[in-house]
Amino acid sequence: MTAKSYGTVDAERQKQMSGLEFVQGLADGTLPLNTIAQTLGYDVVEAELGRVVVALVPTGAHLNPAGTVHGGLTATLLDSCMGLAIQSALDKGTGQTTLEFKISLLRPITPETGLVTAEGKVLNCGRRIGTADGRVTDAKGRLLAHGTTTCLIFPT
């Protein structure tokens, strides 16, 4: 496995790859993860057509004033896995961006929670709009949060 790096992939290089090739490159380390992944400490760990998993071990750096992981971190994990799941279904020369997403936070996440994974799955991917859902679970399989997204699909 290649060591992970961080940055952006040149737009011209992205145009030469299918969405699945791009997302698999993030997962296997042949392409750099975005810098927010570095800042927050998450990783893209699985990628297949229509499905992407990101993972993170929460730390004290992720806490809100109440002492639990800030909901924005959970939102970022869901936005990432759901958007990348849609990206994985796109052809060369096509991109996507989030139009809206909704999440429900079900259980508190703390550093004691340990590894959390966010799995995004495509619900529908058309020519202009894609939808996906996502689930955040702990190592015991307990559902911590879930969400849905709508993404705009466009030529790059």
Short mmCIF file of C-alpha atoms in Angstrom, two decimals:
data_model
loop_
_atom_site.label_atom_id
_atom_site.label_comp_id
_atom_site.label_asym_id
_atom_site.label_seq_id
_atom_site.Cartn_x
_atom_site.Cartn_y
_atom_site.Cartn_z
CA MET A 1 0.00 0.00 0.00
CA THR A 2 1.21 3.50 -0.85
CA ALA A 3 1.64 6.03 1.98
CA LYS A 4 -1.09 8.66 1.97
CA SER A 5 -0.32 12.17 0.78
CA TYR A 6 -2.43 15.33 0.83
CA GLY A 7 -3.20 18.01 -1.70
CA THR A 8 -5.30 18.30 -4.83
CA VAL A 9 -5.33 16.47 -8.13
CA ASP A 10 -4.80 18.68 -11.18
CA ALA A 11 -8.08 19.28 -13.07
CA GLU A 12 -6.61 18.01 -16.35
CA ARG A 13 -5.49 14.79 -14.67
CA GLN A 14 -8.94 14.34 -13.12
CA LYS A 15 -10.57 14.66 -16.56
CA GLN A 16 -8.55 11.66 -17.73
CA MET A 17 -9.98 9.39 -15.01
CA SER A 18 -13.40 7.94 -14.41
CA GLY A 19 -14.93 8.83 -11.06
CA LEU A 20 -14.25 5.29 -9.85
CA GLU A 21 -10.57 5.49 -10.85
CA PHE A 22 -10.30 8.81 -9.00
CA VAL A 23 -11.91 7.57 -5.78
CA GLN A 24 -9.97 4.30 -5.83
CA GLY A 25 -6.78 6.38 -6.18
CA LEU A 26 -7.73 8.23 -2.99
CA ALA A 27 -8.34 4.95 -1.18
CA ASP A 28 -5.15 3.21 -2.31
CA GLY A 29 -2.92 6.26 -1.85
CA THR A 30 -1.91 6.74 -5.48
CA LEU A 31 -3.74 10.09 -5.42
CA PRO A 32 -3.55 12.69 -2.64
CA LEU A 33 -6.40 13.06 -0.18
CA ASN A 34 -7.81 16.57 0.21
CA THR A 35 -6.28 18.72 2.89
CA ILE A 36 -9.42 18.74 5.07
CA ALA A 37 -8.83 14.98 5.47
CA GLN A 38 -5.38 15.81 6.79
CA THR A 39 -6.69 18.56 9.07
CA LEU A 40 -9.41 16.36 10.58
CA GLY A 41 -7.50 13.07 10.43
CA TYR A 42 -9.82 10.94 8.31
CA ASP A 43 -8.97 8.56 5.50
CA VAL A 44 -10.74 7.09 2.48
CA VAL A 45 -10.41 3.36 3.19
CA GLU A 46 -12.71 1.63 0.69
CA ALA A 47 -13.98 2.54 -2.76
CA GLU A 48 -16.05 0.61 -5.22
CA LEU A 49 -18.70 1.55 -7.75
CA GLY A 50 -21.42 3.41 -5.86
CA ARG A 51 -19.91 2.87 -2.39
CA VAL A 52 -17.18 4.66 -0.42
CA VAL A 53 -16.05 4.29 3.20
CA VAL A 54 -14.11 6.89 5.18
CA ALA A 55 -12.72 6.26 8.67
CA LEU A 56 -11.48 8.25 11.63
CA VAL A 57 -10.42 7.72 15.21
CA PRO A 58 -11.79 10.74 17.14
CA THR A 59 -9.44 12.58 19.47
CA GLY A 60 -9.58 15.44 21.91
CA ALA A 61 -8.94 17.79 18.99
CA HIS A 62 -12.45 17.04 17.67
CA LEU A 63 -14.43 17.99 20.79
CA ASN A 64 -17.11 20.63 21.18
CA PRO A 65 -17.63 22.57 24.44
CA ALA A 66 -19.82 19.76 25.79
CA GLY A 67 -16.91 17.30 25.52
CA THR A 68 -18.28 15.23 22.65
CA VAL A 69 -17.14 15.18 19.03
CA HIS A 70 -18.41 18.24 17.21
CA GLY A 71 -21.33 17.49 14.86
CA GLY A 72 -19.47 19.27 12.08
CA LEU A 73 -16.93 16.46 12.02
CA THR A 74 -19.69 13.90 11.60
CA ALA A 75 -21.24 16.07 8.89
CA THR A 76 -17.89 16.23 7.08
CA LEU A 77 -17.47 12.45 7.21
CA LEU A 78 -20.96 11.97 5.77
CA ASP A 79 -20.58 14.68 3.13
CA SER A 80 -17.29 13.11 2.06
CA CYS A 81 -18.41 9.48 1.84
CA MET A 82 -21.73 10.30 0.15
CA GLY A 83 -20.23 12.74 -2.38
CA LEU A 84 -17.38 10.37 -3.20
CA ALA A 85 -19.87 7.52 -3.64
CA ILE A 86 -21.60 9.60 -6.31
CA GLN A 87 -18.22 10.55 -7.81
CA SER A 88 -17.42 6.83 -8.11
CA ALA A 89 -20.37 6.40 -10.48
CA LEU A 90 -19.37 9.20 -12.88
CA ASP A 91 -17.74 8.98 -16.30
CA LYS A 92 -14.52 10.69 -17.35
CA GLY A 93 -14.92 14.44 -17.72
CA THR A 94 -17.76 14.63 -15.19
CA GLY A 95 -17.74 16.10 -11.71
CA GLN A 96 -20.14 16.62 -8.83
CA THR A 97 -20.72 18.97 -5.97
CA THR A 98 -23.04 18.88 -2.97
CA LEU A 99 -26.28 20.82 -3.41
CA GLU A 100 -27.65 19.91 0.01
CA PHE A 101 -27.34 17.28 2.69
CA LYS A 102 -29.18 16.35 5.85
CA ILE A 103 -27.85 14.44 8.80
CA SER A 104 -29.28 13.00 11.98
CA LEU A 105 -26.97 12.61 14.98
CA LEU A 106 -28.14 9.64 17.04
CA ARG A 107 -25.44 8.93 19.64
CA PRO A 108 -22.60 10.97 21.07
CA ILE A 109 -19.13 10.30 19.71
CA THR A 110 -16.14 10.71 22.03
CA PRO A 111 -12.47 9.73 21.85
CA GLU A 112 -13.49 6.61 23.81
CA THR A 113 -15.76 5.58 20.91
CA GLY A 114 -12.69 4.51 18.96
CA LEU A 115 -12.72 3.95 15.21
CA VAL A 116 -15.77 5.31 13.41
CA THR A 117 -16.58 4.60 9.78
CA ALA A 118 -18.85 6.49 7.43
CA GLU A 119 -20.21 4.52 4.50
CA GLY A 120 -21.85 6.29 1.57
CA LYS A 121 -23.96 4.50 -1.03
CA VAL A 122 -25.49 5.86 -4.22
CA LEU A 123 -29.28 5.82 -4.30
CA ASN A 124 -29.62 7.26 -7.81
CA CYS A 125 -27.20 8.80 -10.26
CA GLY A 126 -28.71 10.57 -13.26
CA ARG A 127 -27.29 12.98 -15.84
CA ARG A 128 -27.67 16.10 -13.66
CA ILE A 129 -28.51 14.97 -10.12
CA GLY A 130 -27.17 12.22 -7.89
CA THR A 131 -28.45 11.15 -4.49
CA ALA A 132 -26.79 9.03 -1.83
CA ASP A 133 -27.22 8.02 1.77
CA GLY A 134 -24.65 7.49 4.47
CA ARG A 135 -24.25 5.78 7.84
CA VAL A 136 -21.70 6.42 10.57
CA THR A 137 -21.06 3.43 12.81
CA ASP A 138 -18.66 2.46 15.57
CA ALA A 139 -16.52 -0.69 15.74
CA LYS A 140 -19.44 -2.58 17.31
CA GLY A 141 -21.69 -1.70 14.37
CA ARG A 142 -23.85 0.73 16.34
CA LEU A 143 -25.43 3.48 14.25
CA LEU A 144 -24.12 6.86 15.42
CA ALA A 145 -25.47 9.11 12.65
CA HIS A 146 -26.98 8.90 9.18
CA GLY A 147 -27.69 11.25 6.32
CA THR A 148 -28.69 11.86 2.73
CA THR A 149 -27.28 14.10 0.02
CA THR A 150 -28.23 15.58 -3.32
CA CYS A 151 -25.36 16.42 -5.65
CA LEU A 152 -25.24 18.37 -8.90
CA ILE A 153 -23.50 16.48 -11.72
CA PHE A 154 -21.76 18.56 -14.39
CA PRO A 155 -19.18 18.34 -17.20
CA THR A 156 -15.65 19.36 -16.17
#
